[in-house]
Structures are given as C-alpha cells and as structure tokens.
Short mmCIF file of C-alpha atoms in Angstrom, two decimals:
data_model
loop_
_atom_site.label_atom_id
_atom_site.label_comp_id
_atom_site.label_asym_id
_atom_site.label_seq_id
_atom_site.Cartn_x
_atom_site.Cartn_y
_atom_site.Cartn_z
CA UNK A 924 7.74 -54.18 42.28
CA UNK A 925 7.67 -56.50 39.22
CA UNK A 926 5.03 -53.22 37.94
CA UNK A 927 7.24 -50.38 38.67
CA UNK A 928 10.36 -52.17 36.93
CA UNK A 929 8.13 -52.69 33.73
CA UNK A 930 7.26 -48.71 33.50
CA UNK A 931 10.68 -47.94 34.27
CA UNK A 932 11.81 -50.01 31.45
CA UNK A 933 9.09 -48.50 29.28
CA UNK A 934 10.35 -45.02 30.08
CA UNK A 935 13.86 -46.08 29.64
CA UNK A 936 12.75 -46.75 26.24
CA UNK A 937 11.23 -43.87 25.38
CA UNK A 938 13.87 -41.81 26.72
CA UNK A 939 16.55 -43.65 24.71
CA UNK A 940 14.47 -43.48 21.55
CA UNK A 941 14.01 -39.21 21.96
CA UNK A 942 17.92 -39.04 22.40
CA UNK A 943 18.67 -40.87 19.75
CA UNK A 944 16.18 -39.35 16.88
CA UNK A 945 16.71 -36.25 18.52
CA UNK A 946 20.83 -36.53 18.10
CA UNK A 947 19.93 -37.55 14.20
CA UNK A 948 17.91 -34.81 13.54
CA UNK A 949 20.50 -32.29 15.22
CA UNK A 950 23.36 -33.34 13.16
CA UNK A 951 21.37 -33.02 9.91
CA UNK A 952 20.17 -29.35 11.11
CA UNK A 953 24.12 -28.24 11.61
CA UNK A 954 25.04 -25.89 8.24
CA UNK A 955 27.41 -28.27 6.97
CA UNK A 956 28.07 -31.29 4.53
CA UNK A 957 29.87 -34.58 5.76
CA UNK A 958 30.49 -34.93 2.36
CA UNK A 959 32.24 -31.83 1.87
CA UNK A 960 34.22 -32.58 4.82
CA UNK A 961 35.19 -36.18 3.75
CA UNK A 962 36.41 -35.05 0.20
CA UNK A 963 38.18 -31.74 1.42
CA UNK A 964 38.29 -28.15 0.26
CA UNK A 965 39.88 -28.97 -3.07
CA UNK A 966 37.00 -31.62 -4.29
CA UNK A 967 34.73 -31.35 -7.26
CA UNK A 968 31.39 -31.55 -7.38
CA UNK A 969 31.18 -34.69 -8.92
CA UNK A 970 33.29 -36.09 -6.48
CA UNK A 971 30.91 -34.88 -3.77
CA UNK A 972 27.87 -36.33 -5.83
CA UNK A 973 29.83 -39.72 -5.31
CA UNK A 974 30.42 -39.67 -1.78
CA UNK A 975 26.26 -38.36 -1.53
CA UNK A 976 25.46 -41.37 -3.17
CA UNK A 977 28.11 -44.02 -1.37
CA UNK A 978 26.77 -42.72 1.94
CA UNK A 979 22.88 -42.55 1.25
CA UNK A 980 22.98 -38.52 1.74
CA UNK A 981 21.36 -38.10 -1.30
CA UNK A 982 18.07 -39.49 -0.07
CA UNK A 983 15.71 -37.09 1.59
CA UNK A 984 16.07 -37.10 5.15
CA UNK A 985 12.61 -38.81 6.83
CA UNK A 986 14.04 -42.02 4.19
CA UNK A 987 17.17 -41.87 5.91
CA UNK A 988 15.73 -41.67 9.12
CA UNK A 989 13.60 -44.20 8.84
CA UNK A 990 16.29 -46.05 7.45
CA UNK A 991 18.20 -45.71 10.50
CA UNK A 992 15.83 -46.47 12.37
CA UNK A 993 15.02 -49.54 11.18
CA UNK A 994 18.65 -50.24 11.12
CA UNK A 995 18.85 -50.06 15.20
CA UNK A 996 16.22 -51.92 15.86
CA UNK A 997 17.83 -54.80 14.49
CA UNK A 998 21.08 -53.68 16.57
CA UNK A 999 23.16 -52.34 13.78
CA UNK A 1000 24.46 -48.76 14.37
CA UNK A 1001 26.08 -48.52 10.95
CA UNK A 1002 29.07 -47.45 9.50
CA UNK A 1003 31.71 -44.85 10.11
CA UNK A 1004 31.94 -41.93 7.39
CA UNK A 1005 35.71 -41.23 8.62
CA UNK A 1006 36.57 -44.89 9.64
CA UNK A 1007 35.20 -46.74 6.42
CA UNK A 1008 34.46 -50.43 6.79
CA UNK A 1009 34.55 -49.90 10.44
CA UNK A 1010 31.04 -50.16 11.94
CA UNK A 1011 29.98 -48.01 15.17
CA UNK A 1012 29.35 -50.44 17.65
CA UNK A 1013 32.62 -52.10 17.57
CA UNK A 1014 34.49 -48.95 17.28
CA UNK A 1015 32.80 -48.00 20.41
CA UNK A 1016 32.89 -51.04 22.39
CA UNK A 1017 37.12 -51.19 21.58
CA UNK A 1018 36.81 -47.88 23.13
CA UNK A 1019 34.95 -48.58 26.05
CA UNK A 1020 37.63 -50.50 28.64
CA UNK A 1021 39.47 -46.88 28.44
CA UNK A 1022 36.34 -44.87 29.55
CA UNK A 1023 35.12 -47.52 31.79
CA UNK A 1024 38.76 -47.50 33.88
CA UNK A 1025 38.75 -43.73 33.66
CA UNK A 1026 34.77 -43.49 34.81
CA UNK A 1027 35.40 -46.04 37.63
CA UNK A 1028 38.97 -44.30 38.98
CA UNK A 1029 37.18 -40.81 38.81
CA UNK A 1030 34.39 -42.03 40.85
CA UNK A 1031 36.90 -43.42 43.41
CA UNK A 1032 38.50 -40.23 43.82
CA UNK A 1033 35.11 -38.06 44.55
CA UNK A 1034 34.69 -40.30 47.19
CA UNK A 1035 37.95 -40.42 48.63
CA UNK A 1036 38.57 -36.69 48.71
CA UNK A 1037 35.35 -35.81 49.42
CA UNK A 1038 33.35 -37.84 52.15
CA UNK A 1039 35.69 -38.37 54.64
CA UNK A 1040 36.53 -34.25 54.17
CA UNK A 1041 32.69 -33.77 54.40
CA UNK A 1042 31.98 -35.43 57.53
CA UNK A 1043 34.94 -34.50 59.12
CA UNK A 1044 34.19 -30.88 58.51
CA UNK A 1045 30.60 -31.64 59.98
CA UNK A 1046 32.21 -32.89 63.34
CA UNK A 1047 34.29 -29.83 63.70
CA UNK A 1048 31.78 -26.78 61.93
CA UNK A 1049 33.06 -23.38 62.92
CA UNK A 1050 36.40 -24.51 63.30
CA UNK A 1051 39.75 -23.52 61.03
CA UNK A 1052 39.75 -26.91 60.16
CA UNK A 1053 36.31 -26.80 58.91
CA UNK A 1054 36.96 -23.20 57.04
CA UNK A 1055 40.31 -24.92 55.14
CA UNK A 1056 38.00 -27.45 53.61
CA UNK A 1057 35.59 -25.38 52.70
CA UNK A 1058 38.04 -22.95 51.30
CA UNK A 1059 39.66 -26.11 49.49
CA UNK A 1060 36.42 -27.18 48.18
CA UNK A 1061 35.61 -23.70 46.67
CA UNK A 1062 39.17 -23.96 44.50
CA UNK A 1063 38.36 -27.60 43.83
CA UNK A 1064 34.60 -26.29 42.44
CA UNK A 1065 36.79 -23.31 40.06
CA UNK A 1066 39.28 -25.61 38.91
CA UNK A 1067 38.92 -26.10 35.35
CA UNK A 1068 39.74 -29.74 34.50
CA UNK A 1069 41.96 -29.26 31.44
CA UNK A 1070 43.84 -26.58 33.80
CA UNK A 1071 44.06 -29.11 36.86
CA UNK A 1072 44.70 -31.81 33.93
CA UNK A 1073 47.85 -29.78 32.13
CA UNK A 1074 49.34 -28.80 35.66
CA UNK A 1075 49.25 -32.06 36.98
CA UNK A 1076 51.29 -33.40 33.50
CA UNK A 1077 53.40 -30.48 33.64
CA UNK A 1078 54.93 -31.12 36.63
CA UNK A 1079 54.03 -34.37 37.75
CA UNK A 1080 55.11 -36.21 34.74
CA UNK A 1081 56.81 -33.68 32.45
CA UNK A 1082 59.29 -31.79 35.46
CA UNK A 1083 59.55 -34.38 38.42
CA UNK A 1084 58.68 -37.40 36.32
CA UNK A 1085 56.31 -39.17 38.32
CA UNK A 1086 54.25 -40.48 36.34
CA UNK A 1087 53.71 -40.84 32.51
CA UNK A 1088 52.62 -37.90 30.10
CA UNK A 1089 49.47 -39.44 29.03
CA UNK A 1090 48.11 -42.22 26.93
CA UNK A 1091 47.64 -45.92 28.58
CA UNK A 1092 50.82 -48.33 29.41
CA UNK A 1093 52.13 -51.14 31.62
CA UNK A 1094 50.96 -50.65 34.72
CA UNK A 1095 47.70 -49.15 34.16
CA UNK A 1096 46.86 -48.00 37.15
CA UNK A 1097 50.00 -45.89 36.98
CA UNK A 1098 48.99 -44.22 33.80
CA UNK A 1099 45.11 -43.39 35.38
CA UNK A 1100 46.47 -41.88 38.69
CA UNK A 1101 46.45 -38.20 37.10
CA UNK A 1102 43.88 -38.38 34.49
CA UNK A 1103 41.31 -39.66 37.29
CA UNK A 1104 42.25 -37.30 39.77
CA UNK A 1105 41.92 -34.78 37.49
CA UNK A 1106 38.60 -36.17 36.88
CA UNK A 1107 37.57 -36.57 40.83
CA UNK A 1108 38.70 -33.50 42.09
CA UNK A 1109 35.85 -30.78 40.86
CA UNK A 1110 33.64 -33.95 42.33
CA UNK A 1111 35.60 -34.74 45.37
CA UNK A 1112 34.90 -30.88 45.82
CA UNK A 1113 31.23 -30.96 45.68
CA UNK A 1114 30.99 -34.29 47.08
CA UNK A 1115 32.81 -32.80 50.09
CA UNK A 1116 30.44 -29.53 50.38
CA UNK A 1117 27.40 -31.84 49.92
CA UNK A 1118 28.17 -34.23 52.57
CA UNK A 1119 29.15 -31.75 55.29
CA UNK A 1120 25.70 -29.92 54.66
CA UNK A 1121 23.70 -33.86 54.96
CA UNK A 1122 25.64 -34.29 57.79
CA UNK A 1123 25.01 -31.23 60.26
CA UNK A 1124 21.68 -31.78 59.65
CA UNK A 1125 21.94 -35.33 60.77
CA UNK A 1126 23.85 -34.56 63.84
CA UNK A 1127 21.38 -32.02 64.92
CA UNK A 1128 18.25 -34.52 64.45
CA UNK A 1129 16.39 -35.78 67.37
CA UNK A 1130 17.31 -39.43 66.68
CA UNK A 1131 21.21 -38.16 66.80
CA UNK A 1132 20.60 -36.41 70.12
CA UNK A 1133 18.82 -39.42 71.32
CA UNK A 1134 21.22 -42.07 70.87
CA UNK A 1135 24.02 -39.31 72.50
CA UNK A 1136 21.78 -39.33 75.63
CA UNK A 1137 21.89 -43.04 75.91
CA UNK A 1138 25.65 -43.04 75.84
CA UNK A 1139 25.74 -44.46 72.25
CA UNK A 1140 29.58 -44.59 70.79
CA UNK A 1141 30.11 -41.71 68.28
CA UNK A 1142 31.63 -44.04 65.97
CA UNK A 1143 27.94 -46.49 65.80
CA UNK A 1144 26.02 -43.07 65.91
CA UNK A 1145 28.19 -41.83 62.75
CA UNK A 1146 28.11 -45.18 60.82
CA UNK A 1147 25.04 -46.65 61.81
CA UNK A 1148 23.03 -43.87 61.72
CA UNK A 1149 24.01 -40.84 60.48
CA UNK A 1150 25.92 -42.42 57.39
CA UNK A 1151 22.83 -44.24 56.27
CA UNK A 1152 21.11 -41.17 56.69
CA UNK A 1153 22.88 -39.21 53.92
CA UNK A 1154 24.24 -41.83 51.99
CA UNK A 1155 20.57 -41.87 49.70
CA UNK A 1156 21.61 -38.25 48.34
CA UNK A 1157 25.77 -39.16 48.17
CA UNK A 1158 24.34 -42.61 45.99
CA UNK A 1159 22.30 -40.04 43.57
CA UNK A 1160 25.27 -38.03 42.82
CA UNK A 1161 27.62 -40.99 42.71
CA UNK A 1162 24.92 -42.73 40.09
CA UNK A 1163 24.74 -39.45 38.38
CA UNK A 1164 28.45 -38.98 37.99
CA UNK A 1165 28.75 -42.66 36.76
CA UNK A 1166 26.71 -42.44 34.02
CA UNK A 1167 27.89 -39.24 32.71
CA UNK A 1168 31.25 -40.38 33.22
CA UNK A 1169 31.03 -43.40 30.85
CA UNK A 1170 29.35 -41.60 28.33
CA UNK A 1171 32.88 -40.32 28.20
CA UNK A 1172 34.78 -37.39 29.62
CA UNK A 1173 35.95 -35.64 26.25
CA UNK A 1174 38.23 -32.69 28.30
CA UNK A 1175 40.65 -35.56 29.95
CA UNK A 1176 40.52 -38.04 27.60
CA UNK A 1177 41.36 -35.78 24.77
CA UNK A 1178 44.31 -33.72 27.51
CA UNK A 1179 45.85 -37.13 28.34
CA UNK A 1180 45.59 -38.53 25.09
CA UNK A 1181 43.01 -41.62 25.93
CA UNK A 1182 41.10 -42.85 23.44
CA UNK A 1183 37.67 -43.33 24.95
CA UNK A 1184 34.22 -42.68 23.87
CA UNK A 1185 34.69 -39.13 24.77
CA UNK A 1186 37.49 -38.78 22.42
CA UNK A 1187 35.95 -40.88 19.92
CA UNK A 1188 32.65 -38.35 20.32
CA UNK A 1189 34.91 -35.66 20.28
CA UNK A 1190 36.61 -36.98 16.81
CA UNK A 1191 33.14 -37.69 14.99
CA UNK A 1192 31.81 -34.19 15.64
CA UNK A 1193 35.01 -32.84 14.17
CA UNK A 1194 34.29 -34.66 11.15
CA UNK A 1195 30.63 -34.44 11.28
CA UNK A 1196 30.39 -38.36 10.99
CA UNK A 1197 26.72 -38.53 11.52
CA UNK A 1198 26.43 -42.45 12.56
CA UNK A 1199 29.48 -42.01 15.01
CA UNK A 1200 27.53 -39.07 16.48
CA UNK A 1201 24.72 -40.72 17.31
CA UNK A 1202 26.40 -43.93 18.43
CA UNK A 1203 28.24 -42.16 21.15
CA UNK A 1204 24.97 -40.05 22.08
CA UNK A 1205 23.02 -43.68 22.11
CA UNK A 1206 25.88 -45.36 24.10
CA UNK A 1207 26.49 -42.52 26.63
CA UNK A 1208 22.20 -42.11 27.36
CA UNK A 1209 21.80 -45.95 28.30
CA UNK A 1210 24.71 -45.74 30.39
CA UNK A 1211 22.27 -42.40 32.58
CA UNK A 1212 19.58 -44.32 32.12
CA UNK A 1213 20.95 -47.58 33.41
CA UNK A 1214 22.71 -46.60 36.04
CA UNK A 1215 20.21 -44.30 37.48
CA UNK A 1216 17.65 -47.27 37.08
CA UNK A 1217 20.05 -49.18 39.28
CA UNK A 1218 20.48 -46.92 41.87
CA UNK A 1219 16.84 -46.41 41.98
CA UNK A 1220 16.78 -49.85 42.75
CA UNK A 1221 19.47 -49.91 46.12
CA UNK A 1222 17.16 -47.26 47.51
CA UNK A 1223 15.05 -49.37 48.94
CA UNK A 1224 18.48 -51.19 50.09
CA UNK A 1225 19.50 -48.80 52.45
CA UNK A 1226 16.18 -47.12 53.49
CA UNK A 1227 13.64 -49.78 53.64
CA UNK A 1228 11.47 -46.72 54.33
CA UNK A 1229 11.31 -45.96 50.24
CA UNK A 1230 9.05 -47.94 48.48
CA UNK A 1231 9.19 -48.15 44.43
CA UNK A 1232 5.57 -47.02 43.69
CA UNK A 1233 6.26 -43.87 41.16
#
C-alpha cells in the first residue's frame, strides 16, 4: 500500500510537471505578442521594447523557462501581465469558492437526474417508461450547455422571474440552482444511460438470480448488491467529472457571469497573459490528478476485491 501511494505520487508529479512546461511552451508557440496586446494597436515600438523588458520577454525563451521553473518550485506562480501587482496564486485561489460551489452543485445534479433514472429504467427495460428516459437522455447528451444555460435565464429568471440572471448573491444556493443544472444535465444524461447499461447486466448475473431464488427483498438485492456492483464505474465518472469541473467550467461561468477559474482561464487567454495561463492549466491538472488519486483510493472501499498493486 504505503509502495503503490509513493509511485502514484511520483507519477502525479511527473504528470503535473509535463502539463505545466507543456502549457508554457504552448503559449510561447501561439503567433502573437503579450506585449503587443498589453500596449494596444496604437503603441510604438519603444513602448513595446518597455513592456519586453518590464515583463522579462526579452530574454530568450529556455532563460525564461528555466526561470519559471525555478520560480514554482519555490511555490510562486508569478505575476499577472493584465492584473499588475496581482500575483497568480491569489488571483486564483479568490476565484476558487465560485468554481468549487459550481463543481460541487453540478456533480449533485448528475447524480440526482441520472441514477435514480438509470436504475429505474433497468427495472422496467422494454417498457415506455424505459424508452422516455432514454429518449430524454439522448436530448440531455445534444443539449449544448450555453443553449440549456441561455434558455434556462431566459425564461426562468428573465420572463417568469424565478430566479436571478446570473452572477452570485444572498442566498447562494438560489443563484447556483440554474448555472449547476445547466452544468448536471449533459451529465445527469450520461450518468443516466451509463447506469441503466451497469445495471441490466447486474440484474441478469447469477449472484442476482441467486439471491431472487432465496426470496431475497428486491430492495437488499438492489442496494446491497447490485448498487455496489456498479457503483466502481458511476465513482470513475463522478471523480472524473469533479476534477474537470474545478479546473473550471468556462461555458457557464462565463453565460452566468461567475467569476471562477474558468472565467479567469477564459480572460488570460484573451489577453494572452502567459503566467495566468499556466496557473489555471497547473491549478485545474492537480485538481484530475488529485481527485482521481482519491478515488483510486475508495476502490478498495467498496470492492475489497481490488487490490492497489499497479
């Protein structure tokens, strides 16, 4: 055990360290000139010379990357190019309770909409009710989310006046209700296709039919058994979703004007600010990494059957 958590770490590390050099070297490749960008259209060349030199972009580029390099390993992601004065990490940690709330509310929605609709459907395949949700689940699957995300404002908070257009506000969980559905329901969709598929296979297994014969309640066969039999591939695609989710969802965050890492992400590759870039790249890979680490972790949890040897 105490093995297997080392080399994960170890990989975790390498992993982190690829995204991040690879993220630097990506931004530098990109035809364009954060300079230029910072000083405008209008600028002179000497002013662009000065903003070169401010911002170390006159230096060649394995100086800079060592520079930066050197500069995380000490925990300092540097400075904003657009947000002067302002360094990265405490830009994105002020914009992390936003994407965190939104992450955590989207996850609760995939699961809401989607597991119970999953099993049911499993307990009643071939039937209409069975064909609506999978019919449901299709739509849910084609929905784009900034078209799910500008219906639901349009008439849930800009006709009826449910709820409010966008941004954050007194009570919170008021202001996530259609930003995190909007983010759930594509997964609620999937989750809900996924799950009836794990399921009919459980139900037809030989344990199933065995505990049927012995006059087992359906409700202990379906939580006691067959749950725990598909909820190892439901906690992959819930870990999954996490992590991505926190590294921040730029469509709804930027449609219900949020200002998360996704926005913030979003923002810096408007404005090609190169240590904002890779902050946000850094920040949303250890959130994967972490969380998939995690749930590598409760697999041996609930099936004591998996043991952590690769």
């Amino acid at each position: 055990m105490i093995w297997w958590i080392l080399r994960r770490l170890g990989q975790m590390a390498i992993v982190l360290f690829g995204v991040v050099s690879l993220a630097f070297l990506l931004v530098y490749a990109v035809p364009a000139d954060p300079a230029t960008t910072l000083a405008g259209p209008n600028a002179s060349a000497a002013t662009i010379a000065s903003i070169h030199e401010q911002l170390g972009l006159d230096a060649p580029l394995w100086q800079q990357y060592l520079g930066f390099i050197g500069r995380l390993l000490t925990g300092d992601l540097g400075t904003s190019y657009v947000l002067r004065e302002t360094p990265v990490f405490g830009r994105i940690m002020a914009a992390l309770p936003t994407t965190l709330l939104v992450a955590v509310g989207g996850i609760v929605w995939q699961i809401i909409l989607g597991v119970p609709a999953g099993i049911y459907a499993a307990y009643h395949r071939g039937s209409w009710i069975d064909r609506l949700i999978t019919f449901i689940s299709l739509i849910g699957l084609s929905a784009p989310p900034f078209w799910l995300g500008l219906l639901l404002i349009y008439y849930f908070a800009f006709t009826w006046g449910f709820f409010p257009l966008n941004g954050l506000g007194d009570p919170v969980l008021w202001y996530l209700v259609l930003p995190t559905f909007t983010l759930g329901a594509g997964g609620g969709a999937w989750y809900a296709r996924m799950t009836r598929t794990n399921m009919i296979e459980t139900l037809d297994s030989p344990f199933v039919r065995m505990a049927r014969a012995k006059g087992m309640p359906e409700r202990v066969i379906l939580w006691r058994h067959s749950f725990r039999h598909i909820s190892i591939p439901l906690l992959t695609m819930i870990g999954l979703d996490f992590g991505y989710f926190l590294g921040g969802v730029v469509i709804v965050e930027t449609v219900f004007g949020l200002n998360g890492i996704g926005r913030l992400a979003f923002d810096a590759i408007s404005n090609l600010d190169t240590p904002m870039i890779v902050g946000t790249v850094l920040f949303a890979a250890i959130f994967i990494v972490v969380v998939n680490f995690i749930v590598d972790l409760l697999y041996s949890v609930i099936d004591p059957r998996v043991r952590l040897t690769t």
